[in-house]
């Protein structure tokens, strides 16, 4: 049974400074004017669509707020979300690693993210400078400035979704302070990377012909050369977007650039790039292609293994997932066969090893695991969407009903701190007692016992704030505001009910009366009232 | 290639004659086009070039260099092993091209990869074995063409393709 004992509304208190809150926060993301980024529109001509066929629309979260999600394209790419869908994140999601699956291509990754309430998707496009290294003022520093601006404009930590070198640009931005000296690690919550060459690109190894990096890598590079040679013969042929012949030669051609040279394994530029800050969640998504090349070897001397790992054919998985907390790879297996083409050409066919289809010419296979196709792959885009959704959802208050107590005729809620050290409750008015939010548990320091609290009753075993804004230590016999069986309120979550907001954080539980702004923070070794 | 020069018409005459001349000219043009297409399909491809110790004819300069280099497969295969493949071959290059083998390079198939290498079709006939056509992945190392890896060329049935012309030596 819940028993409530009113505590004296007098006593010792600490006054703390109110944390700085950006002023004039933008309520509508279309009003945000940050240099370098533009709000991805909901496409009008050929819109991204919801599962019910309706066009995707941008909407605020349950708080009425928007969280900025910045899309950063890769090397030689584009990010702008336009009707022609040439942006790296604008192509419809139409590929799957499950070769028997049929994908309904209703929307792009940007469209999919725009479906999340509260996601305001912005694009950072540095196409005109993308042959340069990420320390170019138009790339890493400019991205950093855009992040500063979006954070200030919304008051919300930014989420970054980056492809390829865009992930390195993000690393640069987050490890360098802005003009105002701000630590950008405090402005970004999550980074999702698609095929980012954190330690270098596979293609860069082609330039090192005397490399002795082992049998597996040697075979991988041989396969890449084979593909390049065959694709080179077909340079004038019409190729479908997303095939290896569409992807590889262009990437190799771009390697003779500042950025290309920096992407060599062990380059000075990569060595100078610091790891992502520890406070930022980094989730890496990567392609994991394996080619089986029957009877590969040295003429009649066969290799011991004829399976060739090729990552996304530009970046190997170990490079793409280096430094990430969460990894997700899209796995594709193909059989690569050399055939005789017409008029003395050498042809390649790709057979899907998971099914007994007739092998297709290399110019017609759009692999779900290939570098530029990762953002068209349903498995990876679903993962990215889940990560962004979870981040935004994590900022929202919990559903109060999950914490409601069953007490007849009385509205009351309870929860436990993640440490288990505090039992907290929020209860409505009861007879002549005002509504109150309180947390009970051992804390220090505690001021001297006031005369109003009798010796036989525990003093200072918790703090409370009531609907009048009164805040004090508790004078109570046992648990009074809860029965100690409530659910845990996870870190970062708030329970908002009955005019109070209680928030769980590693530094303690804070409860505030919304009307007066008064409240407390309680932890085992510290507490404060305000 | 046959002469497909313009065939002059006869003297000016009636409309019928002109039509006949036009038809003849058109017919010759069509024949020439057909002959050209047939030539491209069946005659444009040079036969395999024997290079076992001999210089190969035709093809681009680079293709020719590659063919000449591959000529050493018969006499000194170890010298053709690329640095990156040395561990895999492990001194067994002679197993790859057994003594008494014949080598035939299809220079016309040479396909540069754009990054210092390329691929060429090579048919190796070895004693006791059917000739096999390989796609040889080549790389230029310090001015010397070397073989990184080979993959047998598959025929329509999916097996390794035998040489279309057979061994030449």
Short mmCIF file of N, CA, C and O in Angstrom, two decimals, chain A residues 206-207 209-216 218-226 228-230 232-233 252 293-305 308 335-340 343-346 349, chain B residues 45-46 73 77 80-81 83-85 88-89 92-93 95-98 106 108-109 111-113 115-117 119-121 124 126 129 132-135 137 139-141 147-154 161 164:
data_model
loop_
_atom_site.label_atom_id
_atom_site.label_comp_id
_atom_site.label_asym_id
_atom_site.label_seq_id
_atom_site.Cartn_x
_atom_site.Cartn_y
_atom_site.Cartn_z
N UNK A 206 45.89 -1.05 -56.21
CA UNK A 206 46.24 -1.42 -57.59
C UNK A 206 47.51 -0.72 -58.05
O UNK A 206 48.24 -1.23 -58.89
N UNK A 207 47.76 0.44 -57.47
CA UNK A 207 48.94 1.19 -57.88
C UNK A 207 50.24 0.59 -57.36
O UNK A 207 51.31 0.90 -57.87
N UNK A 209 52.19 -2.30 -57.47
CA UNK A 209 52.26 -3.57 -58.19
C UNK A 209 53.21 -4.57 -57.55
O UNK A 209 53.16 -5.75 -57.83
N UNK A 210 54.09 -4.10 -56.69
CA UNK A 210 55.01 -5.04 -56.06
C UNK A 210 54.52 -5.45 -54.68
O UNK A 210 55.24 -6.07 -53.91
N UNK A 211 53.27 -5.09 -54.38
CA UNK A 211 52.70 -5.41 -53.07
C UNK A 211 52.66 -6.92 -52.86
O UNK A 211 52.25 -7.68 -53.74
N UNK A 212 53.09 -7.35 -51.70
CA UNK A 212 52.95 -8.77 -51.35
C UNK A 212 52.09 -8.84 -50.09
O UNK A 212 52.59 -9.00 -49.00
N UNK A 213 50.80 -8.65 -50.30
CA UNK A 213 49.89 -8.55 -49.16
C UNK A 213 49.15 -9.86 -48.92
O UNK A 213 48.16 -9.89 -48.21
N UNK A 214 49.62 -10.92 -49.52
CA UNK A 214 48.99 -12.21 -49.26
C UNK A 214 48.17 -12.69 -50.44
O UNK A 214 47.80 -11.92 -51.33
N UNK A 215 47.91 -13.98 -50.40
CA UNK A 215 47.25 -14.63 -51.53
C UNK A 215 45.84 -14.11 -51.76
O UNK A 215 45.42 -13.88 -52.89
N UNK A 216 45.12 -13.90 -50.67
CA UNK A 216 43.71 -13.51 -50.81
C UNK A 216 43.61 -12.14 -51.46
O UNK A 216 42.87 -11.94 -52.43
N UNK A 218 45.84 -10.64 -53.20
CA UNK A 218 46.36 -10.72 -54.57
C UNK A 218 45.26 -11.17 -55.54
O UNK A 218 45.09 -10.61 -56.62
N UNK A 219 44.51 -12.18 -55.12
CA UNK A 219 43.42 -12.65 -55.96
C UNK A 219 42.33 -11.60 -56.11
O UNK A 219 41.73 -11.44 -57.17
N UNK A 220 42.07 -10.89 -55.03
CA UNK A 220 41.07 -9.82 -55.09
C UNK A 220 41.48 -8.77 -56.11
O UNK A 220 40.68 -8.35 -56.96
N UNK A 221 42.73 -8.36 -56.04
CA UNK A 221 43.20 -7.33 -56.98
C UNK A 221 43.22 -7.86 -58.41
O UNK A 221 42.95 -7.11 -59.36
N UNK A 222 43.52 -9.14 -58.57
CA UNK A 222 43.50 -9.72 -59.92
C UNK A 222 42.08 -9.69 -60.49
O UNK A 222 41.88 -9.39 -61.67
N UNK A 223 41.11 -9.98 -59.65
CA UNK A 223 39.71 -9.94 -60.10
C UNK A 223 39.32 -8.51 -60.47
O UNK A 223 38.65 -8.27 -61.48
N UNK A 224 39.77 -7.56 -59.67
CA UNK A 224 39.46 -6.15 -59.99
C UNK A 224 40.08 -5.77 -61.33
O UNK A 224 39.44 -5.12 -62.17
N UNK A 225 41.32 -6.20 -61.57
CA UNK A 225 41.95 -5.92 -62.87
C UNK A 225 41.18 -6.58 -64.01
O UNK A 225 41.01 -6.00 -65.08
N UNK A 226 40.75 -7.79 -63.77
CA UNK A 226 39.98 -8.51 -64.79
C UNK A 226 38.70 -7.73 -65.13
O UNK A 226 38.35 -7.54 -66.31
N UNK A 228 38.13 -4.53 -64.62
CA UNK A 228 38.48 -3.27 -65.27
C UNK A 228 38.81 -3.47 -66.75
O UNK A 228 38.40 -2.68 -67.61
N UNK A 229 39.56 -4.54 -67.04
CA UNK A 229 39.96 -4.78 -68.43
C UNK A 229 38.74 -5.08 -69.29
O UNK A 229 38.61 -4.55 -70.40
N UNK A 230 37.86 -5.90 -68.77
CA UNK A 230 36.67 -6.26 -69.56
C UNK A 230 35.76 -5.04 -69.72
O UNK A 230 35.24 -4.78 -70.81
N UNK A 232 36.67 -2.02 -69.75
CA UNK A 232 37.34 -1.07 -70.64
C UNK A 232 37.01 -1.32 -72.10
O UNK A 232 36.95 -0.39 -72.91
N UNK A 233 36.80 -2.58 -72.44
CA UNK A 233 36.44 -2.92 -73.82
C UNK A 233 35.05 -2.42 -74.17
O UNK A 233 34.69 -2.28 -75.32
N UNK A 252 38.27 4.27 -60.54
CA UNK A 252 39.71 4.17 -60.79
C UNK A 252 40.23 5.45 -61.45
O UNK A 252 41.30 5.95 -61.10
N UNK A 293 35.72 -17.72 -58.27
CA UNK A 293 36.32 -17.72 -59.60
C UNK A 293 36.85 -19.12 -59.87
O UNK A 293 37.94 -19.48 -59.41
N UNK A 294 36.07 -19.94 -60.57
CA UNK A 294 36.45 -21.35 -60.73
C UNK A 294 37.81 -21.51 -61.40
O UNK A 294 38.10 -20.86 -62.40
N UNK A 295 38.60 -22.36 -60.80
CA UNK A 295 39.90 -22.78 -61.38
C UNK A 295 40.87 -21.62 -61.56
O UNK A 295 41.72 -21.65 -62.46
N UNK A 296 40.73 -20.59 -60.74
CA UNK A 296 41.72 -19.52 -60.80
C UNK A 296 43.06 -20.08 -60.35
O UNK A 296 43.11 -20.97 -59.49
N UNK A 297 44.13 -19.58 -60.90
CA UNK A 297 45.45 -20.07 -60.52
C UNK A 297 46.51 -19.44 -61.39
O UNK A 297 46.38 -18.26 -61.81
N UNK A 298 47.55 -20.18 -61.64
CA UNK A 298 48.62 -19.71 -62.53
C UNK A 298 48.74 -20.77 -63.61
O UNK A 298 49.41 -21.78 -63.43
N UNK A 299 47.97 -20.61 -64.67
CA UNK A 299 47.84 -21.59 -65.76
C UNK A 299 47.39 -22.93 -65.18
O UNK A 299 46.33 -22.96 -64.53
N UNK A 300 48.16 -24.00 -65.34
CA UNK A 300 47.70 -25.31 -64.86
C UNK A 300 47.93 -25.51 -63.36
O UNK A 300 47.62 -26.57 -62.83
N UNK A 301 48.48 -24.49 -62.69
CA UNK A 301 48.68 -24.57 -61.24
C UNK A 301 47.52 -23.87 -60.55
O UNK A 301 47.43 -22.64 -60.57
N UNK A 302 46.58 -24.63 -59.97
CA UNK A 302 45.41 -23.97 -59.38
C UNK A 302 45.73 -23.37 -58.02
O UNK A 302 46.56 -23.89 -57.28
N UNK A 303 45.08 -22.28 -57.69
CA UNK A 303 45.18 -21.73 -56.33
C UNK A 303 44.48 -22.69 -55.38
O UNK A 303 43.59 -23.45 -55.79
N UNK A 304 44.86 -22.62 -54.13
CA UNK A 304 44.22 -23.50 -53.14
C UNK A 304 42.78 -23.08 -52.88
O UNK A 304 41.93 -23.90 -52.55
N UNK A 305 42.52 -21.80 -52.97
CA UNK A 305 41.17 -21.29 -52.71
C UNK A 305 40.74 -20.45 -53.90
O UNK A 305 41.53 -19.65 -54.41
N UNK A 308 37.02 -15.28 -53.61
CA UNK A 308 37.73 -14.01 -53.56
C UNK A 308 36.87 -12.97 -52.85
O UNK A 308 35.86 -12.53 -53.40
N UNK A 335 29.34 -16.07 -58.73
CA UNK A 335 30.35 -16.81 -59.48
C UNK A 335 30.75 -15.97 -60.68
O UNK A 335 29.90 -15.58 -61.49
N UNK A 336 32.04 -15.70 -60.77
CA UNK A 336 32.55 -14.88 -61.86
C UNK A 336 33.22 -15.80 -62.88
O UNK A 336 34.14 -16.55 -62.53
N UNK A 337 32.78 -15.75 -64.10
CA UNK A 337 33.33 -16.63 -65.13
C UNK A 337 33.81 -15.83 -66.33
O UNK A 337 33.15 -14.87 -66.75
N UNK A 338 34.95 -16.25 -66.87
CA UNK A 338 35.47 -15.60 -68.07
C UNK A 338 34.92 -16.35 -69.28
O UNK A 338 34.96 -17.58 -69.33
N UNK A 339 34.39 -15.62 -70.22
CA UNK A 339 33.86 -16.22 -71.45
C UNK A 339 34.47 -15.50 -72.64
O UNK A 339 35.01 -14.40 -72.51
N UNK A 340 34.38 -16.11 -73.78
CA UNK A 340 34.90 -15.46 -74.99
C UNK A 340 33.80 -14.58 -75.56
O UNK A 340 32.68 -15.03 -75.80
N UNK A 343 34.16 -10.85 -81.46
CA UNK A 343 35.28 -10.11 -82.09
C UNK A 343 36.47 -9.99 -81.15
O UNK A 343 36.96 -8.90 -80.88
N UNK A 344 36.93 -11.11 -80.64
CA UNK A 344 38.15 -11.16 -79.86
C UNK A 344 38.09 -10.53 -78.49
O UNK A 344 39.11 -10.35 -77.85
N UNK A 345 36.93 -10.14 -78.04
CA UNK A 345 36.88 -9.54 -76.72
C UNK A 345 36.78 -10.62 -75.65
O UNK A 345 36.42 -11.76 -75.93
N UNK A 346 37.15 -10.22 -74.46
CA UNK A 346 37.03 -11.12 -73.32
C UNK A 346 35.79 -10.69 -72.55
O UNK A 346 35.62 -9.50 -72.25
N UNK A 349 30.93 -13.06 -67.04
CA UNK A 349 29.55 -13.23 -66.62
C UNK A 349 29.53 -13.39 -65.12
O UNK A 349 30.49 -13.86 -64.51
N UNK B 45 38.58 -11.61 -87.00
CA UNK B 45 39.34 -12.09 -85.86
C UNK B 45 40.59 -12.82 -86.36
O UNK B 45 40.51 -13.78 -87.10
N UNK B 46 41.72 -12.35 -85.93
CA UNK B 46 42.95 -12.99 -86.36
C UNK B 46 43.08 -14.35 -85.68
O UNK B 46 42.64 -14.52 -84.55
N UNK B 73 57.07 -18.21 -71.41
CA UNK B 73 56.38 -19.21 -70.58
C UNK B 73 56.94 -20.61 -70.82
O UNK B 73 57.04 -21.42 -69.90
N UNK B 77 59.17 -20.11 -67.26
CA UNK B 77 57.90 -19.61 -66.69
C UNK B 77 58.10 -18.84 -65.39
O UNK B 77 57.35 -17.90 -65.11
N UNK B 80 58.02 -15.15 -65.35
CA UNK B 80 56.74 -14.47 -65.66
C UNK B 80 55.85 -14.32 -64.42
O UNK B 80 54.75 -13.78 -64.52
N UNK B 81 56.32 -14.80 -63.28
CA UNK B 81 55.48 -14.74 -62.07
C UNK B 81 55.52 -13.32 -61.49
O UNK B 81 56.60 -12.81 -61.20
N UNK B 83 55.28 -10.30 -58.82
CA UNK B 83 55.76 -10.24 -57.43
C UNK B 83 54.66 -10.59 -56.45
O UNK B 83 54.88 -11.32 -55.47
N UNK B 84 53.47 -10.08 -56.71
CA UNK B 84 52.37 -10.29 -55.78
C UNK B 84 51.90 -11.74 -55.75
O UNK B 84 51.20 -12.16 -54.83
N UNK B 85 52.29 -12.53 -56.76
CA UNK B 85 51.83 -13.92 -56.83
C UNK B 85 52.94 -14.91 -56.43
O UNK B 85 52.71 -16.12 -56.44
N UNK B 88 52.09 -17.41 -53.73
CA UNK B 88 51.10 -18.41 -54.14
C UNK B 88 51.70 -19.44 -55.09
O UNK B 88 51.42 -20.62 -54.99
N UNK B 89 52.51 -18.96 -56.01
CA UNK B 89 53.12 -19.89 -56.97
C UNK B 89 54.19 -20.73 -56.27
O UNK B 89 54.31 -21.94 -56.53
N UNK B 92 56.61 -22.93 -58.16
CA UNK B 92 56.05 -24.05 -58.94
C UNK B 92 55.53 -23.59 -60.30
O UNK B 92 54.59 -24.17 -60.84
N UNK B 93 56.11 -22.56 -60.85
CA UNK B 93 55.63 -22.05 -62.14
C UNK B 93 55.70 -23.12 -63.22
O UNK B 93 54.85 -23.17 -64.12
N UNK B 95 55.00 -26.15 -62.92
CA UNK B 95 53.77 -26.97 -62.87
C UNK B 95 52.64 -26.28 -63.63
O UNK B 95 51.76 -26.94 -64.18
N UNK B 96 52.66 -24.96 -63.61
CA UNK B 96 51.63 -24.22 -64.32
C UNK B 96 51.77 -24.35 -65.83
O UNK B 96 50.77 -24.41 -66.56
N UNK B 97 53.00 -24.39 -66.28
CA UNK B 97 53.27 -24.55 -67.72
C UNK B 97 54.31 -25.66 -67.84
O UNK B 97 55.52 -25.39 -67.87
N UNK B 98 53.87 -26.91 -67.89
CA UNK B 98 54.82 -28.03 -67.90
C UNK B 98 55.75 -28.00 -69.11
O UNK B 98 55.41 -27.42 -70.16
N UNK B 106 46.54 -14.74 -78.06
CA UNK B 106 45.60 -14.06 -78.95
C UNK B 106 45.77 -12.56 -78.72
O UNK B 106 45.10 -11.96 -77.88
N UNK B 108 44.93 -10.04 -80.31
CA UNK B 108 43.76 -9.18 -80.56
C UNK B 108 42.84 -9.11 -79.35
O UNK B 108 42.00 -8.22 -79.25
N UNK B 109 43.01 -10.04 -78.43
CA UNK B 109 42.13 -10.03 -77.26
C UNK B 109 42.65 -9.12 -76.16
O UNK B 109 42.00 -8.94 -75.14
N UNK B 111 43.28 -6.57 -73.52
CA UNK B 111 42.39 -5.56 -72.95
C UNK B 111 43.10 -4.88 -71.79
O UNK B 111 43.24 -5.47 -70.72
N UNK B 112 43.61 -3.66 -72.00
CA UNK B 112 44.29 -2.96 -70.90
C UNK B 112 43.31 -2.65 -69.77
O UNK B 112 42.13 -2.40 -70.02
N UNK B 113 43.80 -2.69 -68.52
CA UNK B 113 42.91 -2.39 -67.39
C UNK B 113 42.96 -0.93 -66.96
O UNK B 113 42.23 -0.50 -66.08
N UNK B 115 45.25 0.53 -65.31
CA UNK B 115 46.06 0.75 -64.10
C UNK B 115 47.35 -0.07 -64.18
O UNK B 115 47.75 -0.74 -63.23
N UNK B 116 47.97 -0.01 -65.34
CA UNK B 116 49.28 -0.64 -65.49
C UNK B 116 49.25 -2.11 -65.78
O UNK B 116 50.26 -2.80 -65.62
N UNK B 117 48.13 -2.61 -66.24
CA UNK B 117 48.04 -4.03 -66.55
C UNK B 117 47.01 -4.30 -67.60
O UNK B 117 46.60 -3.39 -68.34
N UNK B 119 44.48 -7.78 -69.57
CA UNK B 119 44.13 -9.20 -69.67
C UNK B 119 44.27 -9.62 -71.13
O UNK B 119 43.94 -8.87 -72.04
N UNK B 120 44.77 -10.83 -71.33
CA UNK B 120 44.93 -11.36 -72.68
C UNK B 120 44.58 -12.85 -72.65
O UNK B 120 44.75 -13.51 -71.62
N UNK B 121 44.10 -13.34 -73.77
CA UNK B 121 43.79 -14.76 -73.85
C UNK B 121 45.03 -15.54 -74.29
O UNK B 121 45.70 -15.17 -75.26
N UNK B 124 47.22 -22.68 -73.72
CA UNK B 124 48.37 -23.50 -73.34
C UNK B 124 48.05 -24.96 -73.64
O UNK B 124 47.04 -25.50 -73.15
N UNK B 126 49.54 -28.63 -73.22
CA UNK B 126 50.59 -29.32 -72.46
C UNK B 126 50.50 -30.81 -72.73
O UNK B 126 49.40 -31.34 -72.99
N UNK B 129 47.50 -33.31 -71.96
CA UNK B 129 46.33 -32.51 -71.58
C UNK B 129 45.74 -31.85 -72.82
O UNK B 129 46.48 -31.54 -73.77
N UNK B 132 44.09 -25.62 -73.17
CA UNK B 132 43.15 -24.81 -72.39
C UNK B 132 43.43 -23.34 -72.66
O UNK B 132 44.60 -22.91 -72.67
N UNK B 133 42.36 -22.58 -72.87
CA UNK B 133 42.52 -21.13 -73.06
C UNK B 133 42.28 -20.43 -71.72
O UNK B 133 41.27 -20.66 -71.06
N UNK B 134 43.25 -19.63 -71.35
CA UNK B 134 43.17 -18.88 -70.10
C UNK B 134 43.06 -17.39 -70.39
O UNK B 134 43.65 -16.90 -71.37
N UNK B 135 42.38 -16.69 -69.50
CA UNK B 135 42.49 -15.23 -69.46
C UNK B 135 43.61 -14.94 -68.48
O UNK B 135 43.51 -15.29 -67.30
N UNK B 137 45.79 -12.43 -66.34
CA UNK B 137 45.82 -11.07 -65.79
C UNK B 137 47.28 -10.65 -65.71
O UNK B 137 48.07 -11.25 -64.97
N UNK B 139 50.49 -7.69 -65.47
CA UNK B 139 50.85 -6.42 -64.86
C UNK B 139 52.26 -6.07 -65.31
O UNK B 139 53.10 -6.97 -65.50
N UNK B 140 52.51 -4.79 -65.50
CA UNK B 140 53.83 -4.34 -65.94
C UNK B 140 54.65 -3.97 -64.70
O UNK B 140 54.33 -3.02 -63.98
N UNK B 141 55.69 -4.76 -64.45
CA UNK B 141 56.53 -4.51 -63.28
C UNK B 141 57.91 -4.07 -63.74
O UNK B 141 58.64 -4.86 -64.36
N UNK B 147 52.67 -12.27 -65.10
CA UNK B 147 51.33 -12.84 -64.96
C UNK B 147 50.95 -12.89 -63.49
O UNK B 147 51.65 -13.49 -62.68
N UNK B 148 49.84 -12.24 -63.15
CA UNK B 148 49.36 -12.24 -61.76
C UNK B 148 48.54 -13.50 -61.49
O UNK B 148 48.73 -14.18 -60.48
N UNK B 149 47.65 -13.79 -62.40
CA UNK B 149 46.70 -14.89 -62.17
C UNK B 149 46.08 -15.26 -63.51
O UNK B 149 46.06 -14.44 -64.43
N UNK B 150 45.62 -16.47 -63.61
CA UNK B 150 44.89 -16.86 -64.83
C UNK B 150 43.55 -17.48 -64.44
O UNK B 150 43.41 -18.06 -63.36
N UNK B 151 42.61 -17.35 -65.33
CA UNK B 151 41.30 -17.97 -65.15
C UNK B 151 40.94 -18.65 -66.46
O UNK B 151 41.02 -18.01 -67.52
N UNK B 152 40.58 -19.93 -66.43
CA UNK B 152 40.23 -20.60 -67.68
C UNK B 152 39.00 -19.96 -68.31
O UNK B 152 38.07 -19.54 -67.62
N UNK B 153 39.02 -19.87 -69.62
CA UNK B 153 37.87 -19.33 -70.35
C UNK B 153 36.84 -20.44 -70.49
O UNK B 153 37.18 -21.56 -70.92
N UNK B 154 35.63 -20.15 -70.07
CA UNK B 154 34.60 -21.18 -70.12
C UNK B 154 33.93 -21.25 -71.47
O UNK B 154 33.74 -20.22 -72.13
N UNK B 161 37.51 -23.94 -71.89
CA UNK B 161 37.41 -23.96 -73.35
C UNK B 161 38.72 -24.47 -73.96
O UNK B 161 39.80 -24.00 -73.62
N UNK B 164 40.73 -23.09 -79.96
CA UNK B 164 40.00 -23.21 -81.22
C UNK B 164 40.89 -23.72 -82.35
O UNK B 164 40.41 -24.26 -83.32
#
